[in-house]
């Protein structure tokens, strides 16, 4: 009796993707296994394992949750540059877009259809490359340039492409090196290379901007197709497909309620991968209904509370760009709640600071650049400026992130609390002014301090150095 | 060539002032054993001139064959740095603070390079080379500590001459390893005399009244005095007694900014002041000079009742500014603090009526 | 045997100095006077009787404890231990001591590797010349107060473990910066700043040897500026001698110039200007000091002295000024502008005058 009860509580949960060879059906088909314990007449039922993601991953163009136009663009590029063996072809394709917009899926579906084989670069793990005495970057170059040789396992003369999603670290730190690699690949490889860059908000993480600036795109004739976030309508279709799949396997999945589907749609934010993961969670037997909280604004949709780490991950990737302006708005335009005679800030400062703890300095410089326009009284500004100057002192100690976050705390709090005479008007957010010192090349036998440039200009009757405007 | 460079004394015997010190420095070069030197003094006092004299005394006229070279360095984090050096076959001159926070790498590498490349010339007069480091007071603490270590290590085949404006910013460990030479700014009388001599050499007649006014504007900076004089000549010659002596434009600019602050203490003014500060900073006017000039201008118009407080605030903010590289934060904070103090004072005064 | 050991050493010393002198005449290899005139034997060490007594005991056979010397710079800490080592080990003293100062890398790793490697070498109890010597080595950690606490903690275990073969001698200026567990493992000796007459004695001895002309008044000035720091006094004397060239008398002015000491007249004038309670005059005056290129920190040091000893201020005023002095000197050390911070000090002095 006890055992059966326990069995009922087992959850069908499939960890990790299964490769085709040991796909669920061949090995774990719903056979009944006799348990040696003869006291129990009822046999164990081994639940059918089910690779949800593999089943769901799109197999045809119609199943892709990507705008048909984009698919067409990519398809045309493939047909033109890969399938036809022309000499004058564009060798590089760059796909960019937010996470979960279906970049990789599109490529794999199209390759499947057009019978193109993909070889993908994966960053080797540290020990591996150190052991062989070769640097990761050398492997990378080798991989890109030697891919012209046919693999031994690929007997057919299929068209082939190289796919790079994972960029070696060194390349990210040092884009020039990447440009050199591109240069050499342009002449060495015959095989087209597809680069996939996920959009990110921070400049450092945004590979598309660092590795593929416009002049590089032009110079190497890189075709750039940028994907948009997955449209809600497409996402709905995809979810419907998923629901059907669940229906046909109702023995191992439960049917999530429509309320949950709506919630997923509302909170997915154009990220189809995330939406699918959530859907998977919702369909698991034995799981409680996922907790949901109402979104505070007037929208009637509901938002689901996600596990904390997932939430964080989300905020680190794409929400940030939007979040920056949002966050600035909250700090510069603080809303207050009156409680009797005292007041409280109505926004949760902790989450706000948390959101930007990854890049405290950037946020602080944005605050500094823009805070003046929201202040109406010089006394308030005096207090806030003091706080900012104080925190700037802490931002110098960049070795420890804790110090930086602390500095961010005081600047945010200072600006929110001291702004007693708020000016509420809409003003465009300005990016921090960069102070570029224009160090002019020294001349031999001419010694000048910047303070004396003025006289040099007069004596040489030149405009070599900046003249300050002094109209009265 | 500018007068200031054209008439720069090349030899100890040609120096115009501090003759006794010159004799001492000359003694220093006679001995086989030449110590590390630290020359300090305000801008335009003649530190560089004396360094060149020392080098000439040590190595002969060969040190005047200068060439400029760009040296490349690679930081541990694989960042490539470029720095301009001026060198002869006997010495090399570098301003390591040109590369900002990476100065440590430059200091270490240059000294190591120089120390390892022996004097190839067999009949060289000295068995060491000289490294001239300028603006040592602007070096990071890190670089200064590195400097002190390398100084000791390579003393056998290179000597270091350091050049600083404010000796307080040089760590004591370096000061104690060098022979410190103080070079005060020349007096106004000395400057006037030199201006007269220079004009004589150029076949110009300089009225004494004008010379005096130039000396005043120059702030006891000989170099600037010569530049002003030359600028005056370009603007108007023959000279007249009451001719306009051009004041540096950035100085006037700061004055204007200070006027804005004094006229109206409001958020709008502050935004304008911020623009001004940005303009000064982007054009290489050092932040400490901006701060000092601004404070001076503000104090001029300040009532005695608040000046002590203003000075105190200034000191607090300047200290913070000196530690970091976000000068604008602290400059602005000081300005607004001043506005606040000034405004409160004015309100109190009106309340009394 | 003890007597033999000691007399043997002492007999050797004059010879050694002779050798140095000889080599100097042959090859004009410049020698730093501080090194050249370091005391050669413990009994040469002046003033620090406590430490000297203990070390002399050790020379006569008593076991040497781990030592911790602390005291102001230039009071003879390093000289004492070097002299002791020389006497203990004779010619091979260079192999038997390891000297690490703050200029060397001294992270935990170095402590672990270098110190361990050195201390693990066994030392024999016999010298090459057949005389007996103590069977241990000495590790001298100079400027130990600048070691990180982690490195100091790492040292703790090492000291205990290697006690058979190694003695440690820690040297520092401030004992408060040495962690407790380390101080408790060492015998502490406090080194007092040297008495002025002792420094004068030594300086005139050096002057004689080096043929430097210098009258008593100048020597006095030299000693006064050195604050009981023998090293500073000697370095300064050497610099002056070098700057002056041979055969010229050293003057008080040149001493002041080399040491960077601000002539007292500036300090009195500073207070005088403050007393007038006129800010713009004060600004002009400070500007003037800056043109003279005097070091701000030096001015503060001397001003502190003047104000503390002054009868012009009452205690309350001194307290106000003293607090600001501390703050200003801290800020200057961190790179603040001398002008602004001296001005800040000036306004505080003005305030103090106003209180009275």
Tab-separated table of C-alpha atoms in Angstrom, chain B:
chain	number	residue	atom	x	y	z
B	1	UNK	CA	60.552	78.877	-32.060
B	2	UNK	CA	59.069	80.537	-29.032
B	3	UNK	CA	61.249	82.930	-27.109
B	4	UNK	CA	60.862	80.875	-24.021
B	5	UNK	CA	62.531	77.977	-25.789
B	6	UNK	CA	64.897	80.015	-27.897
B	7	UNK	CA	66.506	81.817	-24.979
B	8	UNK	CA	66.482	78.952	-22.553
B	9	UNK	CA	69.902	78.824	-20.910
B	10	UNK	CA	71.838	75.777	-21.984
B	11	UNK	CA	74.663	75.961	-19.547
B	12	UNK	CA	75.059	76.551	-15.837
B	13	UNK	CA	77.077	79.679	-16.573
B	14	UNK	CA	74.156	81.199	-18.479
B	15	UNK	CA	71.549	80.771	-15.782
B	16	UNK	CA	70.037	84.067	-14.751
B	17	UNK	CA	69.238	83.418	-11.138
B	18	UNK	CA	70.089	81.088	-8.249
B	19	UNK	CA	73.717	81.196	-9.252
B	20	UNK	CA	74.872	79.637	-6.037
B	21	UNK	CA	72.559	76.705	-6.451
B	22	UNK	CA	73.856	76.338	-9.983
B	23	UNK	CA	77.385	76.088	-8.649
B	24	UNK	CA	76.240	73.410	-6.228
B	25	UNK	CA	74.573	71.436	-8.963
B	26	UNK	CA	77.723	71.678	-10.997
B	27	UNK	CA	79.684	70.226	-8.097
B	28	UNK	CA	77.304	67.353	-8.059
B	29	UNK	CA	78.183	66.369	-11.593
B	30	UNK	CA	81.916	66.421	-11.022
B	31	UNK	CA	81.972	63.420	-8.778
B	32	UNK	CA	81.740	59.988	-10.294
B	33	UNK	CA	78.900	59.331	-8.001
B	34	UNK	CA	75.734	61.094	-9.044
B	35	UNK	CA	72.626	60.569	-6.914
B	36	UNK	CA	69.001	60.372	-7.934
B	37	UNK	CA	67.547	63.847	-7.975
B	38	UNK	CA	64.144	65.252	-7.193
B	39	UNK	CA	63.656	68.773	-8.519
B	40	UNK	CA	60.585	70.543	-7.244
B	41	UNK	CA	59.149	73.977	-7.617
B	42	UNK	CA	56.203	75.827	-9.147
B	43	UNK	CA	55.476	76.010	-12.864
B	44	UNK	CA	57.908	78.053	-14.878
B	45	UNK	CA	60.510	78.270	-12.146
B	46	UNK	CA	63.160	76.630	-14.276
B	47	UNK	CA	63.203	73.000	-13.242
B	48	UNK	CA	63.498	71.678	-16.762
B	49	UNK	CA	66.164	74.215	-17.663
B	50	UNK	CA	68.289	73.108	-14.751
B	51	UNK	CA	67.810	69.474	-15.583
B	52	UNK	CA	69.040	70.089	-19.109
B	53	UNK	CA	72.039	71.971	-17.725
B	54	UNK	CA	72.873	69.041	-15.487
B	55	UNK	CA	72.613	66.630	-18.393
B	56	UNK	CA	74.835	68.782	-20.519
B	57	UNK	CA	77.350	68.996	-17.758
B	58	UNK	CA	77.263	65.238	-17.359
B	59	UNK	CA	77.365	64.157	-20.977
B	60	UNK	CA	78.378	67.136	-23.046
B	61	UNK	CA	76.503	68.729	-25.942
B	62	UNK	CA	75.348	65.299	-27.163
B	63	UNK	CA	72.258	65.573	-24.994
B	64	UNK	CA	70.929	68.379	-27.139
B	65	UNK	CA	70.464	66.114	-30.125
B	66	UNK	CA	66.925	65.254	-29.191
B	67	UNK	CA	64.461	63.113	-30.977
B	68	UNK	CA	60.896	62.183	-30.259
B	69	UNK	CA	59.878	58.601	-30.139
B	70	UNK	CA	56.712	56.766	-29.379
B	71	UNK	CA	57.191	53.882	-27.025
B	72	UNK	CA	54.743	51.048	-26.776
B	73	UNK	CA	53.818	49.158	-23.689
B	74	UNK	CA	51.477	46.341	-22.943
B	75	UNK	CA	49.702	46.254	-19.630
B	76	UNK	CA	49.173	42.977	-17.791
B	77	UNK	CA	45.575	43.163	-18.954
B	78	UNK	CA	46.803	43.219	-22.542
B	79	UNK	CA	45.978	46.806	-23.263
B	80	UNK	CA	48.317	48.547	-25.612
B	81	UNK	CA	49.689	51.874	-24.476
B	82	UNK	CA	51.545	54.511	-26.369
B	83	UNK	CA	53.630	57.185	-24.806
B	84	UNK	CA	55.684	59.973	-26.239
B	85	UNK	CA	59.275	60.165	-25.141
B	86	UNK	CA	62.008	62.664	-25.834
B	87	UNK	CA	65.442	61.155	-25.850
B	88	UNK	CA	69.055	61.603	-26.691
B	89	UNK	CA	71.701	58.926	-26.654
B	90	UNK	CA	72.291	59.630	-22.981
B	91	UNK	CA	68.908	60.234	-21.523
B	92	UNK	CA	65.215	59.722	-21.962
B	93	UNK	CA	62.401	61.962	-20.826
B	94	UNK	CA	58.903	60.700	-20.135
B	95	UNK	CA	55.772	61.922	-18.478
B	96	UNK	CA	54.271	58.674	-17.183
B	97	UNK	CA	51.051	60.299	-16.057
B	98	UNK	CA	50.136	60.649	-19.738
B	99	UNK	CA	48.808	57.131	-19.603
B	100	UNK	CA	46.668	57.720	-16.515
B	101	UNK	CA	46.219	54.759	-14.253
B	102	UNK	CA	48.608	52.616	-16.235
B	103	UNK	CA	51.580	54.742	-15.203
B	104	UNK	CA	53.024	51.959	-13.106
B	105	UNK	CA	53.689	49.811	-16.150
B	106	UNK	CA	55.432	52.652	-17.930
B	107	UNK	CA	57.621	53.511	-14.963
B	108	UNK	CA	58.728	49.937	-14.421
B	109	UNK	CA	59.302	49.130	-18.084
B	110	UNK	CA	61.190	52.265	-18.971
B	111	UNK	CA	63.599	51.941	-16.103
B	112	UNK	CA	64.094	48.274	-16.793
B	113	UNK	CA	64.698	48.902	-20.494
B	114	UNK	CA	67.144	51.687	-19.927
B	115	UNK	CA	68.953	49.886	-17.165
B	116	UNK	CA	69.399	46.802	-19.263
B	117	UNK	CA	70.675	48.580	-22.333
B	118	UNK	CA	74.230	49.430	-21.413
B	119	UNK	CA	75.995	52.422	-22.803
B	120	UNK	CA	77.321	50.975	-26.013
B	121	UNK	CA	79.747	53.722	-26.595
B	122	UNK	CA	82.986	52.553	-25.030
B	123	UNK	CA	84.434	56.006	-24.528
B	124	UNK	CA	81.280	57.328	-22.953
B	125	UNK	CA	82.012	59.724	-20.156
B	126	UNK	CA	79.590	58.056	-17.773
B	127	UNK	CA	78.656	54.518	-17.109
B	128	UNK	CA	75.027	55.333	-16.567
B	129	UNK	CA	72.062	56.777	-18.404
B	130	UNK	CA	69.615	59.261	-17.044
B	131	UNK	CA	65.854	58.917	-16.954
B	132	UNK	CA	63.914	62.126	-16.526
B	133	UNK	CA	60.401	61.607	-15.214
B	134	UNK	CA	58.197	64.689	-15.253
B	135	UNK	CA	55.044	65.341	-13.227
B	136	UNK	CA	55.916	62.725	-10.631
B	137	UNK	CA	53.449	64.304	-8.253
B	138	UNK	CA	50.698	63.223	-10.632
B	139	UNK	CA	51.766	59.589	-10.469
B	140	UNK	CA	49.500	57.132	-8.728
B	141	UNK	CA	50.641	55.835	-5.368
B	142	UNK	CA	51.062	52.466	-6.975
B	143	UNK	CA	53.496	53.822	-9.526
B	144	UNK	CA	55.401	55.720	-6.888
B	145	UNK	CA	55.920	52.594	-4.846
B	146	UNK	CA	57.049	50.741	-7.936
B	147	UNK	CA	59.411	53.582	-8.678
B	148	UNK	CA	61.047	53.401	-5.317
B	149	UNK	CA	61.730	49.724	-5.710
B	150	UNK	CA	63.174	49.997	-9.182
B	151	UNK	CA	65.221	53.025	-8.196
B	152	UNK	CA	67.190	50.979	-5.731
B	153	UNK	CA	67.489	47.976	-7.947
B	154	UNK	CA	68.998	49.632	-10.981
B	155	UNK	CA	71.085	52.370	-9.431
B	156	UNK	CA	74.278	50.904	-10.884
B	157	UNK	CA	73.555	51.838	-14.476
B	158	UNK	CA	70.881	54.440	-14.468
B	159	UNK	CA	70.052	57.574	-12.552
B	160	UNK	CA	66.646	59.101	-12.253
B	161	UNK	CA	65.823	62.771	-12.194
B	162	UNK	CA	62.325	63.438	-10.989
B	163	UNK	CA	60.476	66.631	-11.624
B	164	UNK	CA	57.478	67.717	-9.553
B	165	UNK	CA	55.525	70.846	-8.748
B	166	UNK	CA	54.235	69.827	-5.365
B	167	UNK	CA	56.622	67.772	-3.302
B	168	UNK	CA	53.926	66.900	-0.791
B	169	UNK	CA	52.416	64.524	-3.304
B	170	UNK	CA	55.617	62.544	-3.629
B	171	UNK	CA	55.747	59.731	-1.103
B	172	UNK	CA	58.393	60.160	1.610
B	173	UNK	CA	60.094	56.923	0.597
B	174	UNK	CA	61.021	58.443	-2.743
B	175	UNK	CA	61.984	61.759	-1.221
B	176	UNK	CA	64.385	60.053	1.153
B	177	UNK	CA	66.073	58.230	-1.710
B	178	UNK	CA	66.706	61.339	-3.736
B	179	UNK	CA	68.661	64.470	-3.289
B	180	UNK	CA	65.877	67.008	-3.209
B	181	UNK	CA	66.504	70.310	-4.937
B	182	UNK	CA	64.022	73.083	-4.262
B	183	UNK	CA	63.564	75.616	-7.021
B	184	UNK	CA	61.451	78.566	-5.921
B	185	UNK	CA	59.714	80.739	-8.468
B	186	UNK	CA	61.784	83.734	-9.585
B	187	UNK	CA	60.779	87.038	-8.038
B	188	UNK	CA	58.969	89.640	-10.085
B	189	UNK	CA	62.128	91.747	-10.210
B	190	UNK	CA	64.080	88.846	-11.675
B	191	UNK	CA	61.360	88.280	-14.237
B	192	UNK	CA	61.391	91.942	-15.246
B	193	UNK	CA	65.128	91.805	-15.652
B	194	UNK	CA	64.955	88.710	-17.825
B	195	UNK	CA	62.175	90.201	-19.927
B	196	UNK	CA	64.316	93.264	-20.538
B	197	UNK	CA	67.322	91.167	-21.471
B	198	UNK	CA	65.288	89.018	-23.822
B	199	UNK	CA	63.826	92.023	-25.552
B	200	UNK	CA	67.295	93.435	-25.958
B	201	UNK	CA	68.360	90.268	-27.683
B	202	UNK	CA	65.371	90.548	-29.999
B	203	UNK	CA	66.199	94.200	-30.622
B	204	UNK	CA	63.008	95.402	-29.046
B	205	UNK	CA	62.421	98.131	-26.545
B	206	UNK	CA	60.337	97.150	-23.577
B	207	UNK	CA	58.934	99.968	-21.443
B	208	UNK	CA	59.537	99.269	-17.766
B	209	UNK	CA	55.905	99.852	-16.854
B	210	UNK	CA	54.745	97.211	-19.320
B	211	UNK	CA	57.416	94.801	-18.127
B	212	UNK	CA	56.145	95.234	-14.620
B	213	UNK	CA	52.567	94.549	-15.619
B	214	UNK	CA	53.556	91.470	-17.572
B	215	UNK	CA	55.432	90.189	-14.561
B	216	UNK	CA	52.353	90.698	-12.424
B	217	UNK	CA	50.056	88.818	-14.775
B	218	UNK	CA	52.577	86.022	-15.163
B	219	UNK	CA	52.113	84.925	-11.560
B	220	UNK	CA	55.860	84.557	-11.098
B	221	UNK	CA	55.936	82.021	-13.879
B	222	UNK	CA	58.926	82.942	-16.023
B	223	UNK	CA	57.862	80.817	-18.912
B	224	UNK	CA	54.457	82.419	-19.016
B	225	UNK	CA	55.991	85.871	-18.670
B	226	UNK	CA	58.035	85.278	-21.797
B	227	UNK	CA	54.992	83.963	-23.631
B	228	UNK	CA	52.930	86.990	-22.606
B	229	UNK	CA	55.686	89.296	-23.702
B	230	UNK	CA	55.894	87.630	-27.071
B	231	UNK	CA	52.121	87.688	-27.408
B	232	UNK	CA	52.151	91.409	-26.614
B	233	UNK	CA	54.694	91.927	-29.324
B	234	UNK	CA	52.549	90.099	-31.860
B	235	UNK	CA	49.498	92.132	-30.878
B	236	UNK	CA	51.109	95.523	-30.806
B	237	UNK	CA	54.567	96.795	-31.520
B	238	UNK	CA	56.146	99.205	-30.682
B	239	UNK	CA	55.161	98.582	-27.105
B	240	UNK	CA	53.404	101.230	-25.089
B	241	UNK	CA	53.243	101.613	-21.347
B	242	UNK	CA	49.522	101.096	-21.081
B	243	UNK	CA	49.165	98.397	-23.678
B	244	UNK	CA	46.741	95.595	-22.972
B	245	UNK	CA	48.383	92.593	-21.366
B	246	UNK	CA	46.387	89.535	-22.397
B	247	UNK	CA	45.234	87.388	-19.535
B	248	UNK	CA	44.835	83.673	-20.225
B	249	UNK	CA	41.409	83.056	-21.696
B	250	UNK	CA	40.590	80.166	-19.392
B	251	UNK	CA	41.248	82.394	-16.407
B	252	UNK	CA	38.848	84.997	-17.742
B	253	UNK	CA	36.418	82.201	-18.514
B	254	UNK	CA	36.475	81.028	-14.909
B	255	UNK	CA	35.980	84.616	-13.760
B	256	UNK	CA	32.872	84.836	-15.904
B	257	UNK	CA	31.590	81.593	-14.491
B	258	UNK	CA	32.190	82.844	-10.977
B	259	UNK	CA	30.232	85.980	-11.808
B	260	UNK	CA	27.304	83.874	-12.923
B	261	UNK	CA	27.375	82.046	-9.630
B	262	UNK	CA	27.442	85.249	-7.644
B	263	UNK	CA	24.678	86.881	-9.626
B	264	UNK	CA	22.043	84.274	-9.345
B	265	UNK	CA	21.901	81.145	-7.248
B	266	UNK	CA	19.496	78.841	-8.979
B	267	UNK	CA	19.317	75.450	-10.582
B	268	UNK	CA	19.380	77.066	-14.035
B	269	UNK	CA	22.625	78.853	-13.262
B	270	UNK	CA	24.033	75.638	-12.004
B	271	UNK	CA	23.285	73.882	-15.300
B	272	UNK	CA	25.101	76.664	-17.125
B	273	UNK	CA	28.023	76.418	-14.730
B	274	UNK	CA	28.183	72.736	-15.361
B	275	UNK	CA	28.525	73.328	-19.090
B	276	UNK	CA	31.355	75.751	-18.379
B	277	UNK	CA	33.114	73.275	-16.149
B	278	UNK	CA	32.829	70.614	-18.803
B	279	UNK	CA	34.365	72.956	-21.336
B	280	UNK	CA	37.310	73.703	-19.088
B	281	UNK	CA	37.888	70.068	-18.293
B	282	UNK	CA	37.685	68.862	-21.872
B	283	UNK	CA	40.309	71.401	-22.807
B	284	UNK	CA	42.881	70.018	-20.454
B	285	UNK	CA	42.792	72.714	-17.823
B	286	UNK	CA	43.823	70.735	-14.748
B	287	UNK	CA	41.007	70.325	-12.272
B	288	UNK	CA	43.031	71.559	-9.297
B	289	UNK	CA	43.795	74.789	-11.113
B	290	UNK	CA	40.134	75.237	-11.988
B	291	UNK	CA	39.235	74.676	-8.376
B	292	UNK	CA	41.816	77.076	-7.036
B	293	UNK	CA	41.020	79.836	-9.501
B	294	UNK	CA	37.305	79.445	-8.918
B	295	UNK	CA	37.731	79.599	-5.156
B	296	UNK	CA	39.873	82.702	-5.471
B	297	UNK	CA	37.279	84.444	-7.611
B	298	UNK	CA	34.424	83.526	-5.316
B	299	UNK	CA	36.285	84.585	-2.192
B	300	UNK	CA	36.952	87.997	-3.680
B	301	UNK	CA	33.265	88.842	-3.551
B	302	UNK	CA	32.542	87.025	-0.380
B	303	UNK	CA	31.544	88.523	2.908
B	304	UNK	CA	34.009	87.780	5.697
B	305	UNK	CA	31.231	86.132	7.678
B	306	UNK	CA	30.955	83.211	5.305
B	307	UNK	CA	34.435	82.986	3.837
B	308	UNK	CA	35.732	80.643	6.500
B	309	UNK	CA	32.902	78.255	5.795
B	310	UNK	CA	33.458	78.494	2.068
B	311	UNK	CA	37.127	77.692	2.484
B	312	UNK	CA	36.297	74.739	4.653
B	313	UNK	CA	33.856	73.362	2.113
B	314	UNK	CA	36.400	73.950	-0.627
B	315	UNK	CA	39.013	71.976	1.266
B	316	UNK	CA	36.615	69.110	1.800
B	317	UNK	CA	35.652	68.906	-1.838
B	318	UNK	CA	39.133	69.439	-3.160
B	319	UNK	CA	40.368	66.580	-1.060
B	320	UNK	CA	37.780	64.267	-2.553
B	321	UNK	CA	38.559	65.492	-6.035
B	322	UNK	CA	42.257	64.843	-5.621
B	323	UNK	CA	41.597	61.224	-4.858
B	324	UNK	CA	39.548	60.315	-7.858
B	325	UNK	CA	39.073	61.083	-11.472
B	326	UNK	CA	35.536	62.389	-11.447
B	327	UNK	CA	36.408	66.024	-10.970
B	328	UNK	CA	33.079	67.287	-12.249
B	329	UNK	CA	31.115	65.664	-9.394
B	330	UNK	CA	33.126	67.497	-6.789
B	331	UNK	CA	33.441	70.785	-8.625
B	332	UNK	CA	29.705	70.949	-9.083
B	333	UNK	CA	29.037	69.949	-5.528
B	334	UNK	CA	31.319	72.712	-4.321
B	335	UNK	CA	29.669	75.282	-6.555
B	336	UNK	CA	26.199	74.419	-5.367
B	337	UNK	CA	27.358	74.390	-1.774
B	338	UNK	CA	28.726	77.849	-2.284
B	339	UNK	CA	25.436	78.977	-3.831
B	340	UNK	CA	23.612	77.617	-0.839
B	341	UNK	CA	25.860	79.363	1.679
B	342	UNK	CA	25.804	82.595	-0.262
B	343	UNK	CA	22.069	82.561	-0.668
B	344	UNK	CA	21.440	81.899	2.999
B	345	UNK	CA	23.713	84.776	3.894
B	346	UNK	CA	21.891	87.117	1.539
B	347	UNK	CA	18.523	86.077	2.932
B	348	UNK	CA	19.696	86.700	6.465
B	349	UNK	CA	20.966	90.096	5.491
B	350	UNK	CA	17.650	91.037	3.952
B	351	UNK	CA	15.781	89.713	6.921
B	352	UNK	CA	17.609	92.189	9.100
B	353	UNK	CA	16.261	95.137	7.208
